Short mmCIF file of C-alpha atoms and ligand atoms in Angstrom, two decimals:
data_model
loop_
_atom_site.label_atom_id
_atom_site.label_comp_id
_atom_site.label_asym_id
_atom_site.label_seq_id
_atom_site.Cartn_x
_atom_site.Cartn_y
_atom_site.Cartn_z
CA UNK Z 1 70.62 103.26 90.32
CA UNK Z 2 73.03 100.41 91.34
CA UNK Z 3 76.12 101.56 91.75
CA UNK Z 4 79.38 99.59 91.50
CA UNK Z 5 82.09 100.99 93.78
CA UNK Z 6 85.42 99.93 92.84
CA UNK Z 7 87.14 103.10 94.52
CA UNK Z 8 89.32 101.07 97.25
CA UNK Z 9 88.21 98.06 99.46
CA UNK Z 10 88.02 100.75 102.21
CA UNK Z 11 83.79 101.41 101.14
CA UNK Z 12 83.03 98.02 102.26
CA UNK Z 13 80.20 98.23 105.05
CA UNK Z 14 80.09 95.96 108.04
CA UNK Z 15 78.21 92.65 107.62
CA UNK Z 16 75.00 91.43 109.99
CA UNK Z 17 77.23 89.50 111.81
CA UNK Z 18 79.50 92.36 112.43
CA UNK Z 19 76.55 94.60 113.30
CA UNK Z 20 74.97 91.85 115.69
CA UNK Z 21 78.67 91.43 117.46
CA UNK Z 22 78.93 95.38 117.56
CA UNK Z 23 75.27 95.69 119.59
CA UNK Z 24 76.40 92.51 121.67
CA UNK Z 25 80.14 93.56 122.59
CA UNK Z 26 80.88 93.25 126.68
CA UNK Z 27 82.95 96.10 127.03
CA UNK Z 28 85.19 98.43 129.43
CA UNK Z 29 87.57 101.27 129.73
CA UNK Z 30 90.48 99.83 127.10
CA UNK Z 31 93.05 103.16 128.36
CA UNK Z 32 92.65 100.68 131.75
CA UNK Z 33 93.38 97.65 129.98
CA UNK Z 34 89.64 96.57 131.02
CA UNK Z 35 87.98 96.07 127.50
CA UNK Z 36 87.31 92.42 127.10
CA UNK Z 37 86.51 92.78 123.62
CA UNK Z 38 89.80 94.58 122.69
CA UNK Z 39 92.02 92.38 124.85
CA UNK Z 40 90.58 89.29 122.89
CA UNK Z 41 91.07 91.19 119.48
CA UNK Z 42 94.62 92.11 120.64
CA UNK Z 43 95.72 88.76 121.30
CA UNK Z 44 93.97 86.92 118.38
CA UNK Z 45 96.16 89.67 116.02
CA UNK Z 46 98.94 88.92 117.89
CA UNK Z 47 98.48 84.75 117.43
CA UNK Z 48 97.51 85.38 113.50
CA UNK Z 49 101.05 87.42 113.10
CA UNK Z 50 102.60 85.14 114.93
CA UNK Z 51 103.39 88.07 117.53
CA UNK Z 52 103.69 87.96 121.14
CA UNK Z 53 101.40 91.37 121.73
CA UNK Z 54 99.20 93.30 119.15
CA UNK Z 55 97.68 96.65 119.87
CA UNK Z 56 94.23 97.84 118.36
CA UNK Z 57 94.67 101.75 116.81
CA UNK Z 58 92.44 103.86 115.01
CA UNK Z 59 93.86 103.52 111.46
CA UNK Z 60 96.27 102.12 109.40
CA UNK Z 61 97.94 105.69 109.03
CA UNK Z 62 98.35 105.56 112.88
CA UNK Z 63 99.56 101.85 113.09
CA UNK Z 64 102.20 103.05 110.65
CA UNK Z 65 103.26 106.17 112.54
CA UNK Z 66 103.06 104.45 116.14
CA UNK Z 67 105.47 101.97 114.35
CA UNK Z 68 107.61 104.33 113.44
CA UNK Z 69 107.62 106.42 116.73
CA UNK Z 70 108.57 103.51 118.80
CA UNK Z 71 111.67 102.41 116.63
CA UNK Z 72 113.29 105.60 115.76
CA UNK Z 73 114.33 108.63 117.52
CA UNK Z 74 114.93 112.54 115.94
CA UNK Z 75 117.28 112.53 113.36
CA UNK Z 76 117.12 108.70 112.89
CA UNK Z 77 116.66 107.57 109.06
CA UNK Z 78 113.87 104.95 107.79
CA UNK Z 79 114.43 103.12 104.51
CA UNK Z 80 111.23 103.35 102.86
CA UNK Z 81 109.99 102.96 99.02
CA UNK Z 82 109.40 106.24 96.80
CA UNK Z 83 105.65 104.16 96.22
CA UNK Z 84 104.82 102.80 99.56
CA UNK Z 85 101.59 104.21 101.68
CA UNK Z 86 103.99 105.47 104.38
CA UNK Z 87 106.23 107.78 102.17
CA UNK Z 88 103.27 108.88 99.78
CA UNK Z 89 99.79 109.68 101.49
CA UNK Z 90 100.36 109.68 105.48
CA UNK Z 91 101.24 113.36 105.53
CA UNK Z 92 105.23 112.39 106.11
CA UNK Z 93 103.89 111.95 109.51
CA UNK Z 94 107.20 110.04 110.74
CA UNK Z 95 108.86 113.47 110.13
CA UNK Z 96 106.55 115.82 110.81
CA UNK Z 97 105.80 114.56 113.89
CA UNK Z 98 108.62 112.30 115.07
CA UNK Z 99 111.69 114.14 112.97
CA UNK Z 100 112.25 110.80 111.38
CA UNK Z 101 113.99 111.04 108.02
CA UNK Z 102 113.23 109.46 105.21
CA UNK Z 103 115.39 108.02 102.61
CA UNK Z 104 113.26 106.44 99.88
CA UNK Z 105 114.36 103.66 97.29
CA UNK Z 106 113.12 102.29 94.05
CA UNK Z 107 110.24 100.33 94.47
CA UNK Z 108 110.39 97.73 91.93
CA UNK Z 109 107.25 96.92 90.03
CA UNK Z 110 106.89 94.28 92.53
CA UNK Z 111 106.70 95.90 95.06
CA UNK Z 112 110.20 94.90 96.42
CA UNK Z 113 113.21 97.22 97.64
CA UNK Z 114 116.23 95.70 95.46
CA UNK Z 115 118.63 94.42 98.48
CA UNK Z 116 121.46 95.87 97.06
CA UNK Z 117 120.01 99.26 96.95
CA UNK Z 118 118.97 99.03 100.39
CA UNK Z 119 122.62 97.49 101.51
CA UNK Z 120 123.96 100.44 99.33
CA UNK Z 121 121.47 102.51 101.24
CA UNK Z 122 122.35 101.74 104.73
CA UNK Z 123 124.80 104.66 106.55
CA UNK Z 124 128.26 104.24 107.77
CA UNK Z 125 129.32 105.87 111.30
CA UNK Z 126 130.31 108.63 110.41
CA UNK Z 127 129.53 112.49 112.25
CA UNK Z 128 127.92 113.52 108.90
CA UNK Z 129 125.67 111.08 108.83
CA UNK Z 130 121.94 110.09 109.93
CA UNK Z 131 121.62 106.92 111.75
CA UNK Z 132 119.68 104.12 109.91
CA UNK Z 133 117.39 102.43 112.07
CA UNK Z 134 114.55 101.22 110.03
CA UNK Z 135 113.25 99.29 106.84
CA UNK Z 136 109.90 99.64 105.84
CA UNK Z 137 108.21 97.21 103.33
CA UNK Z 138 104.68 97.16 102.04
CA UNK Z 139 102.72 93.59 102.01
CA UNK Z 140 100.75 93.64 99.65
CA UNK Z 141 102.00 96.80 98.20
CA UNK Z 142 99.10 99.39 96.51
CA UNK Z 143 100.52 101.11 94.40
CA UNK Z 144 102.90 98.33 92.64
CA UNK Z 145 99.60 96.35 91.80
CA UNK Z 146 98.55 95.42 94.94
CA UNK Z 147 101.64 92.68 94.65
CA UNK Z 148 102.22 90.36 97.48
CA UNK Z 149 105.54 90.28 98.62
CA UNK Z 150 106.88 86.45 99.46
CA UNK Z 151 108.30 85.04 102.17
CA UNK Z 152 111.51 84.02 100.07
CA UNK Z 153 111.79 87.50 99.76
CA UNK Z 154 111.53 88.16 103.42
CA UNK Z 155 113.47 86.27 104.46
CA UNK Z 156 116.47 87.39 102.82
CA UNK Z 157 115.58 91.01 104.04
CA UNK Z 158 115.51 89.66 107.29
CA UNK Z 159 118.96 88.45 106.85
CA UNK Z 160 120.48 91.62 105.47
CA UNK Z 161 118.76 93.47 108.64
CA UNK Z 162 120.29 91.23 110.71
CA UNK Z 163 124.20 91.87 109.28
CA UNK Z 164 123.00 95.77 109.61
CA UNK Z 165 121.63 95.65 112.74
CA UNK Z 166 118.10 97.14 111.23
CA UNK Z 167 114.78 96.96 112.44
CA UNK Z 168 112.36 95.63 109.72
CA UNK Z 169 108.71 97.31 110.08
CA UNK Z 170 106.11 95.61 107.79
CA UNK Z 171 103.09 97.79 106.86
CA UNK Z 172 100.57 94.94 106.11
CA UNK Z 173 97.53 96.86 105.56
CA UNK Z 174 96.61 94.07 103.12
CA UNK Z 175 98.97 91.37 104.52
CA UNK Z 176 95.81 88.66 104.29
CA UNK Z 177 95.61 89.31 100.76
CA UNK Z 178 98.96 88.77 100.32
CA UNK Z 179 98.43 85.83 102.59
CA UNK Z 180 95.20 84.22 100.53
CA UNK Z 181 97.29 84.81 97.75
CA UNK Z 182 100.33 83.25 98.35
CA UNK Z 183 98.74 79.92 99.94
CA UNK Z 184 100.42 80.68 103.12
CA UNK Z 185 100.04 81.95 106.61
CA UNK Z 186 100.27 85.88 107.47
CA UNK Z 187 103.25 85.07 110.16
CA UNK Z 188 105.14 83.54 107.24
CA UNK Z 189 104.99 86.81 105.71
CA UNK Z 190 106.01 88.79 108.75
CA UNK Z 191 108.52 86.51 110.68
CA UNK Z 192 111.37 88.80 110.33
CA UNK Z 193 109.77 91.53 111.14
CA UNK Z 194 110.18 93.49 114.26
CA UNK Z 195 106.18 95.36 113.74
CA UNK Z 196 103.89 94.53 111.42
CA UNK Z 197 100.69 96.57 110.93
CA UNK Z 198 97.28 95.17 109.17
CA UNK Z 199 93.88 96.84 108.87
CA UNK Z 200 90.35 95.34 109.76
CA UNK Z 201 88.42 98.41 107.74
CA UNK Z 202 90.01 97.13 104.17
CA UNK Z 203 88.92 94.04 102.63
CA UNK Z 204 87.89 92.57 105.77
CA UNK Z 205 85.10 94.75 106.03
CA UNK Z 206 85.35 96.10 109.53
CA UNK Z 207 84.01 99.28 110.08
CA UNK Z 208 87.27 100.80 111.85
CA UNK Z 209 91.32 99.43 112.65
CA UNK Z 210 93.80 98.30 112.47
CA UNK Z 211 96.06 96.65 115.21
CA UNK Z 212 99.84 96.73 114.90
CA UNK Z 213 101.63 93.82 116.32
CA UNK Z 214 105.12 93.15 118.28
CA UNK Z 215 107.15 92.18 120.79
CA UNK Z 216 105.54 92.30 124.28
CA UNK Z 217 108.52 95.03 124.61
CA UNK Z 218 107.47 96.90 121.70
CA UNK Z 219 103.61 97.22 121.99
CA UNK Z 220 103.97 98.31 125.56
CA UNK Z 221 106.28 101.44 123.39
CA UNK Z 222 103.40 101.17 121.17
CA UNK Z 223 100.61 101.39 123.42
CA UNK Z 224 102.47 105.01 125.19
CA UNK Z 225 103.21 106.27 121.28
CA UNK Z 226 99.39 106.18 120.47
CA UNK Z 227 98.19 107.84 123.78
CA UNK Z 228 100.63 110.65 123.44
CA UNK Z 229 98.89 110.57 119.47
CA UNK Z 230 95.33 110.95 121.23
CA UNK Z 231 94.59 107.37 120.18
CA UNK Z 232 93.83 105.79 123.64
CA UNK Z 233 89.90 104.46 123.29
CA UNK Z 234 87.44 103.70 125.83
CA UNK Z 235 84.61 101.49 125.10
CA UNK Z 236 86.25 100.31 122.17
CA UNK Z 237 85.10 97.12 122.43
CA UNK Z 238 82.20 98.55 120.44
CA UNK Z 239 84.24 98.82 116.85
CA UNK Z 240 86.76 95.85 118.09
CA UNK Z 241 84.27 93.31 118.34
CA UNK Z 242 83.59 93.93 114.61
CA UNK Z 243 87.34 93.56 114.00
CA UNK Z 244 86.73 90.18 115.56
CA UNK Z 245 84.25 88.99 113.09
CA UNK Z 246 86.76 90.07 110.45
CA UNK Z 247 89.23 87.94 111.76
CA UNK Z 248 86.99 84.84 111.87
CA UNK Z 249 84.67 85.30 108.80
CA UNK Z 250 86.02 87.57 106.24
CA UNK Z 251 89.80 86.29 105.41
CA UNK Z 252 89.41 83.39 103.05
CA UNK Z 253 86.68 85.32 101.00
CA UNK Z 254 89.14 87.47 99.94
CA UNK Z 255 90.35 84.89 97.23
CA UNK Z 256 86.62 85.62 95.48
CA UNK Z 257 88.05 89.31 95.30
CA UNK Z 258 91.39 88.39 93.82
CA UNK Z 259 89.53 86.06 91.02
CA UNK Z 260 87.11 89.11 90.33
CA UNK Z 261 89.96 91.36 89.80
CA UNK Z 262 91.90 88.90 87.40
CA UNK Z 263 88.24 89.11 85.82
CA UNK Z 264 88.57 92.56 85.66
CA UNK Z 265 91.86 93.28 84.56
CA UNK Z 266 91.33 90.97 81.58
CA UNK Z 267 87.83 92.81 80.36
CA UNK Z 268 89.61 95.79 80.59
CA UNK Z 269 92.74 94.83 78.63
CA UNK Z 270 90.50 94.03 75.57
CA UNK Z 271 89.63 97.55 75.49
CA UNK Z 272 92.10 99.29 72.74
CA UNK Z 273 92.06 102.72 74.61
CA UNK Z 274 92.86 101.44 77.63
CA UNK Z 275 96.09 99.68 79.02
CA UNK Z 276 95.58 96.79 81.94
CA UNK Z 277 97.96 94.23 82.52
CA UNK Z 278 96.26 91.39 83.81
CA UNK Z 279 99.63 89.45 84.39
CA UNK Z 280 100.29 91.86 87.26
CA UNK Z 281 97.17 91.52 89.04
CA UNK Z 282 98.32 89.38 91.88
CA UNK Z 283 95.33 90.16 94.49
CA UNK Z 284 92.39 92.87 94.76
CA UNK Z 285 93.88 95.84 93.18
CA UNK Z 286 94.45 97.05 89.10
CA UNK Z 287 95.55 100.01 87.41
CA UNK Z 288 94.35 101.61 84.48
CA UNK Z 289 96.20 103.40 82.41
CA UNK Z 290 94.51 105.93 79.85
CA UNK Z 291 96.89 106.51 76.80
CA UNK Z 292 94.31 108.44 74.39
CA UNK Z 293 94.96 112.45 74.21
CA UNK Z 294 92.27 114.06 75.65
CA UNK Z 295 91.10 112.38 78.45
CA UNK Z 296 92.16 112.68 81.91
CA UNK Z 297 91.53 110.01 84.77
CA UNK Z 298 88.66 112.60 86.14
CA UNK Z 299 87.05 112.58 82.87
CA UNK Z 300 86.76 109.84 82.67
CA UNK Z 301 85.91 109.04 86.45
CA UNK Z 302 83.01 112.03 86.27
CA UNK Z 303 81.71 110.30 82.72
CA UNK Z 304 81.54 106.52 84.87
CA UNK Z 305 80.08 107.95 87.65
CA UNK Z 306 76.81 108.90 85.90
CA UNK Z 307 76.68 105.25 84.47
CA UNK Z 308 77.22 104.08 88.12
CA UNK Z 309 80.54 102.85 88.35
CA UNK Z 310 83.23 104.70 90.68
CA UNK Z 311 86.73 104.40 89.71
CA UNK Z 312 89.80 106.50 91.86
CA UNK Z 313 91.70 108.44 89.52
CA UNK Z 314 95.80 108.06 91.50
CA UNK Z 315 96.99 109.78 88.61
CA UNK Z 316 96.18 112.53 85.33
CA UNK Z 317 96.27 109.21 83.53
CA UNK Z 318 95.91 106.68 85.58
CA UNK Z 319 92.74 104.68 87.41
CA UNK Z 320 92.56 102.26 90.36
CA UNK Z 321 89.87 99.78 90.44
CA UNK Z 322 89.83 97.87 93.86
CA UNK Z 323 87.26 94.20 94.26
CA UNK Z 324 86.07 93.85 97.34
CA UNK Z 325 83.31 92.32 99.49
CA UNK Z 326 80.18 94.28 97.98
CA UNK Z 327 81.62 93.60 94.02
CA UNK Z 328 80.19 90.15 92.36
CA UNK Z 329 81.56 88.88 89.01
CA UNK Z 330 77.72 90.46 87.29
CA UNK Z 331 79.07 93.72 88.36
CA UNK Z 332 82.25 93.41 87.12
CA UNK Z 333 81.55 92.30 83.63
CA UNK Z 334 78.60 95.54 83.72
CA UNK Z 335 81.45 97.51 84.88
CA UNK Z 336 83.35 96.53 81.86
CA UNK Z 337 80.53 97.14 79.51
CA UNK Z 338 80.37 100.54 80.69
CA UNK Z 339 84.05 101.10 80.76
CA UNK Z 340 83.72 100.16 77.48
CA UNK Z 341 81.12 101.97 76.63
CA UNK Z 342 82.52 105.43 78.18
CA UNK Z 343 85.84 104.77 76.38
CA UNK Z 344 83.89 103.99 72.79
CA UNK Z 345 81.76 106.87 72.83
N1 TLP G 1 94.99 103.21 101.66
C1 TLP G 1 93.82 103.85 101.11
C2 TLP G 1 94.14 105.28 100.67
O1 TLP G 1 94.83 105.97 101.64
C3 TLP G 1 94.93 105.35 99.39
C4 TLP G 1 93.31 103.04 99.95
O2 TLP G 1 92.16 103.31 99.52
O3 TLP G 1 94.03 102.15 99.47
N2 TLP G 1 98.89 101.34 104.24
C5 TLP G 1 98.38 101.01 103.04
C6 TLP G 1 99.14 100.08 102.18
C7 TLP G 1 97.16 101.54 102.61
O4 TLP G 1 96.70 101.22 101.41
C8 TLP G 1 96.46 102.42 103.46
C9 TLP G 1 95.14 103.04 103.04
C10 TLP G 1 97.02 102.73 104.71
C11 TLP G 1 98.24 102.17 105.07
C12 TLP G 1 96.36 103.70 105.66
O5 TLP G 1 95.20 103.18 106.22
P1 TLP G 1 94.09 104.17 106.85
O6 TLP G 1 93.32 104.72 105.69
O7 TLP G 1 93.29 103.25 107.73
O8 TLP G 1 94.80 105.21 107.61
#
């Protein structure tokens, strides 16, 4: 049976060209600096983010945490929002393991951090008090829709930084979706930022990474924080050269996910038992919500999966449904006849 996985973008499989570029990748001992492969990933991250350096990690969890290692110290605070990857599902990581604290804020439904809460936000010197160091934004954010956040919108958080003397740390695990769709370049979207993470093994379709990207300054910080993690790699030219194809081959392809999410969103909003709003759906990502009594997100995810389509229930009442590189538009209208179906039974 064909089965339609709409769990996250992170199922997607490398393509023959990544495969081909894995088998073919010159390689060398990267904890030495000497991996070709990595080096050119490195710097072609670093020129796409409009960065001067760019280091290649494990996972977008760890580009996050080296992030966070490099610009706070114990007892420091990071601003983050109460619905952003960082604060949520990376194990509070930044405290556990760095004795970061973090202060969350609203996220608004668009993914944003109102300004004035975070300028409310931001600590006086005063003995009492933590030291804030840090902002952390989302781009494009996952659970507010999978909404790209705009440069207009970074740029004024650039400018309140700056009057604070913050850091801004962008976790882009999506940032070329936000890119695609916005019509602009991914260093528009991170210009203020002092780091900015993305990852190769989302939508790109990369088996493994994600690089985070800096000052030359910062990633050599960076490059220490993820050995001390046990993230140095040898021959990881290997998985990098993959990364590479993802770079060249797999970015403007994501617009074909965005329009088969819109697709998506809209079957799914004519179903009475459900409630989609298509008007959110910005990029690759949409929520379900399940209002009828009686059925629970893994109901209904155990009743879909037997019809072969795989949703992630993120909530008791609540789906995610993520396009990506393996989803056509066929499969997404026979997704929504058996949504429909389940939900009609
Ligand atoms: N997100 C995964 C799950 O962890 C929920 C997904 O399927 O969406 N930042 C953002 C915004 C992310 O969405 C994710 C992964 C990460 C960081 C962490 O990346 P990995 O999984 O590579 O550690």
């Amino acid at each position: 049976m064909r089965v339609i996985d709409l769990r996250s973008d992170t199922i997607t499989r490398p393509t023959a060209a990544m495969r081909r570029a894995m088998a073919d990748a010159e390689v060398g001992d990267d904890v030495f600096g000497e991996d070709p492969t990595v080096n050119r990933l490195e710097e072609m991250a670093a020129e796409r983010l409009g960065k001067e350096a760019a280091l290649f990690v494990a996972s977008g969890t760890m580009a996050n945490l080296v992030s966070l290692l490099v610009h706070c110290g114990r007892g420091d605070e990071v601003i983050l929002g109460d619905r952003s990857h960082t604060f949520l599902y990376e194990q509070g990581g930044c405290a556990a393991l760095g004795g970061i604290h973090p202060r969350t804020l609203v996220n608004q439904p668009d993914g944003t951090l109102d300004l004035r809460d975070v300028e409310e936000a931001v600590r006086p010197d005063n003995v009492h008090f933590p030291r804030t160091r840090l902002i952390v934004l989302e781009n494009t954010h996952n659970r507010c829709s999978g909404a790209p956040l705009t440069p207009e919108y970074m740029k004024g958080v650039g400018e309140m930084a700056c009057r604070h003397n913050l850091k801004v740390h962008v976790d882009g695990a999506r940032i070329f979706n936000a890119a695609v769709a916005l019509g602009v370049d991914a260093s528009d979207l991170v210009s203020v930022a002092d780091s900015a993470t993305f990852c190769l093994s989302k939508g790109l379709a990369a088996p493994v990474g994600s690089l985070v990207c800096g000052s030359r300054d910062f990633i050599a910080e960076a490059r220490r924080a993820r050995k001390v993690l046990g993230g140095g790699m040898r021959q990881a030219g290997v998985i990098a050269a993959a990364g590479i194809v993802a770079l060249t081959e797999m970015i403007d392809r994501l617009a074909e996910d965005h329009d088969n999410a819109r697709r998506l969103a809209k079957g799914l909003a004519d179903i009475n038992s459900l409630s989609v709003d298509p008007a959110s759906v910005k990029t690759n990502i949409v929520y379900i919500n399940i209002p009828r009594k009686g059925m629970t997100s893994k109901d209904l995810a155990d009743r879909l999966r037997r019809d072969g389509v795989m949703l992630l229930p993120t909530g008791p009442r609540q789906m995610r449904a993520v396009t990506n590189y393996h989803i056509t538009s066929d499969d997404v209208d026979d997704a929504v006849g058996l949504i429909h179906k389940a939900m009609t039974e």
